[in-house]
PDB file of C-alpha atoms in Angstrom:
ATOM      1  CA  MET W  17      60.075 -15.529   2.084  1.00 62.00           C
ATOM      2  CA  PRO W  18      63.408 -14.428   0.581  1.00 70.00           C
ATOM      3  CA  ILE W  19      65.688 -12.152   2.570  1.00 74.00           C
ATOM      4  CA  THR W  20      66.051  -8.750   0.997  1.00 71.00           C
ATOM      5  CA  HIS W  21      68.967  -6.466   1.586  1.00 67.00           C
ATOM      6  CA  PRO W  22      68.518  -2.730   1.401  1.00 64.00           C
ATOM      7  CA  THR W  23      69.990  -1.197  -1.699  1.00 62.00           C
ATOM      8  CA  PRO W  24      72.794   1.197  -0.769  1.00 67.00           C
ATOM      9  CA  LEU W  25      71.986   4.758  -1.659  1.00 74.00           C
ATOM     10  CA  ALA W  26      74.078   6.291  -4.383  1.00 79.00           C
ATOM     11  CA  PRO W  27      75.977   9.382  -3.280  1.00 82.00           C
ATOM     12  CA  ARG W  28      74.239  12.618  -4.072  1.00 95.00           C
ATOM     13  CA  LEU W  29      75.881  15.886  -4.958  1.00 98.00           C
ATOM     14  CA  LEU W  30      75.371  18.581  -2.340  1.00 98.00           C
ATOM     15  CA  ARG W  31      75.495  22.260  -3.192  1.00 98.00           C
ATOM     16  CA  LEU W  32      77.233  24.751  -0.890  1.00 98.00           C
ATOM     17  CA  PRO W  33      74.222  25.697   1.296  1.00 98.00           C
ATOM     18  CA  ALA W  34      73.551  22.007   2.035  1.00 98.00           C
ATOM     19  CA  VAL W  35      77.226  21.368   2.878  1.00 99.00           C
ATOM     20  CA  LEU W  36      77.333  24.385   5.187  1.00 99.00           C
ATOM     21  CA  ASP W  37      74.124  23.226   6.867  1.00 98.00           C
ATOM     22  CA  GLN W  38      75.339  19.648   7.246  1.00 98.00           C
ATOM     23  CA  THR W  39      78.765  20.581   8.643  1.00 98.00           C
ATOM     24  CA  GLY W  40      77.816  23.654  10.648  1.00 98.00           C
ATOM     25  CA  MET W  41      80.751  25.514   9.092  1.00 98.00           C
ATOM     26  CA  ARG W  42      80.875  29.043   7.740  1.00 98.00           C
ATOM     27  CA  ARG W  43      81.680  29.480   4.073  1.00 98.00           C
ATOM     28  CA  SER W  44      85.066  31.090   4.784  1.00 98.00           C
ATOM     29  CA  LEU W  45      86.129  28.258   7.107  1.00 98.00           C
ATOM     30  CA  LEU W  46      85.067  25.634   4.574  1.00 98.00           C
ATOM     31  CA  TYR W  47      87.244  27.192   1.864  1.00 98.00           C
ATOM     32  CA  GLU W  48      90.104  27.630   4.354  1.00 98.00           C
ATOM     33  CA  GLU W  49      89.947  23.932   5.263  1.00 98.00           C
ATOM     34  CA  MET W  50      89.829  22.963   1.570  1.00 98.00           C
ATOM     35  CA  ALA W  51      92.930  25.083   0.872  1.00 98.00           C
ATOM     36  CA  LYS W  52      94.752  23.285   3.701  1.00 98.00           C
ATOM     37  CA  GLY W  53      93.684  19.892   2.326  1.00 98.00           C
ATOM     38  CA  ARG W  54      91.518  19.112   5.352  1.00 97.00           C
ATOM     39  CA  PHE W  55      88.141  19.135   3.611  1.00 98.00           C
ATOM     40  CA  PRO W  56      86.930  17.355   0.455  1.00 98.00           C
ATOM     41  CA  THR W  57      87.223  19.300  -2.767  1.00 98.00           C
ATOM     42  CA  PRO W  58      84.103  19.889  -4.846  1.00 98.00           C
ATOM     43  CA  VAL W  59      83.102  18.443  -8.192  1.00 98.00           C
ATOM     44  CA  LYS W  60      82.652  20.959 -10.987  1.00 98.00           C
ATOM     45  CA  LEU W  61      79.138  20.752 -12.439  1.00 97.00           C
ATOM     46  CA  SER W  62      79.439  23.607 -14.892  1.00 97.00           C
ATOM     47  CA  GLN W  63      81.459  26.788 -15.360  1.00 96.00           C
ATOM     48  CA  ARG W  64      79.872  28.378 -12.314  1.00 96.00           C
ATOM     49  CA  ALA W  65      78.455  25.485 -10.307  1.00 98.00           C
ATOM     50  CA  ILE W  66      80.171  23.112  -7.889  1.00 98.00           C
ATOM     51  CA  ALA W  67      78.944  20.446  -5.493  1.00 99.00           C
ATOM     52  CA  TRP W  68      80.364  17.922  -3.051  1.00 99.00           C
ATOM     53  CA  PRO W  69      79.683  14.165  -3.094  1.00 98.00           C
ATOM     54  CA  SER W  70      77.508  13.412  -0.074  1.00 98.00           C
ATOM     55  CA  ASP W  71      79.506  10.299   0.823  1.00 97.00           C
ATOM     56  CA  GLU W  72      82.699  12.385   1.116  1.00 98.00           C
ATOM     57  CA  ILE W  73      80.964  14.887   3.399  1.00 98.00           C
ATOM     58  CA  ASP W  74      79.553  12.036   5.503  1.00 97.00           C
ATOM     59  CA  ALA W  75      83.037  10.481   5.752  1.00 98.00           C
ATOM     60  CA  TRP W  76      84.551  13.836   6.777  1.00 98.00           C
ATOM     61  CA  ILE W  77      81.932  14.224   9.527  1.00 98.00           C
ATOM     62  CA  ALA W  78      82.503  10.636  10.716  1.00 97.00           C
ATOM     63  CA  ALA W  79      86.276  11.231  10.835  1.00 96.00           C
ATOM     64  CA  ARG W  80      85.773  14.351  12.961  1.00 95.00           C
ATOM     65  CA  ILE W  81      83.577  12.396  15.384  1.00 95.00           C
ATOM     66  CA  GLU W  82      86.102   9.548  15.515  1.00 94.00           C
ATOM     67  CA  ALA W  83      88.944  12.008  16.186  1.00 93.00           C
ATOM     68  CA  ARG W  84      86.928  13.522  19.013  1.00 91.00           C
ATOM     69  CA  ASP W  85      86.165  10.128  20.528  1.00 89.00           C
ATOM     70  CA  THR W  86      89.806   9.047  20.259  1.00 88.00           C
ATOM     71  CA  ALA W  87      90.974  12.282  21.898  1.00 79.00           C
ATOM     72  CA  GLU W  88      88.560  11.731  24.788  1.00 69.00           C
ATOM     73  CA  VAL W  89      89.935   8.233  25.442  1.00 63.00           C
ATOM     74  CA  THR W  90      93.609   9.206  25.292  1.00 55.00           C
ATOM     75  CA  PRO W  91      94.870  10.723  28.577  1.00 55.00           C
TER      76      PRO W  91
END
């Protein structure tokens, strides 16, 4: 039987409510962090619609967890 490898999922585009839910942030804080360059910027879908690549949001969350874990180890 041949070995199969799972196909990596393509990044999805997440709209604002999904990003807020996934990060636990308020809308105002999200835009504040974007303005400071500490949060991924969205992709423009149309004149009035934006979304964030899911892989960038996942990476941002992972970086926050890593920063927390590193801070806990450092005296």
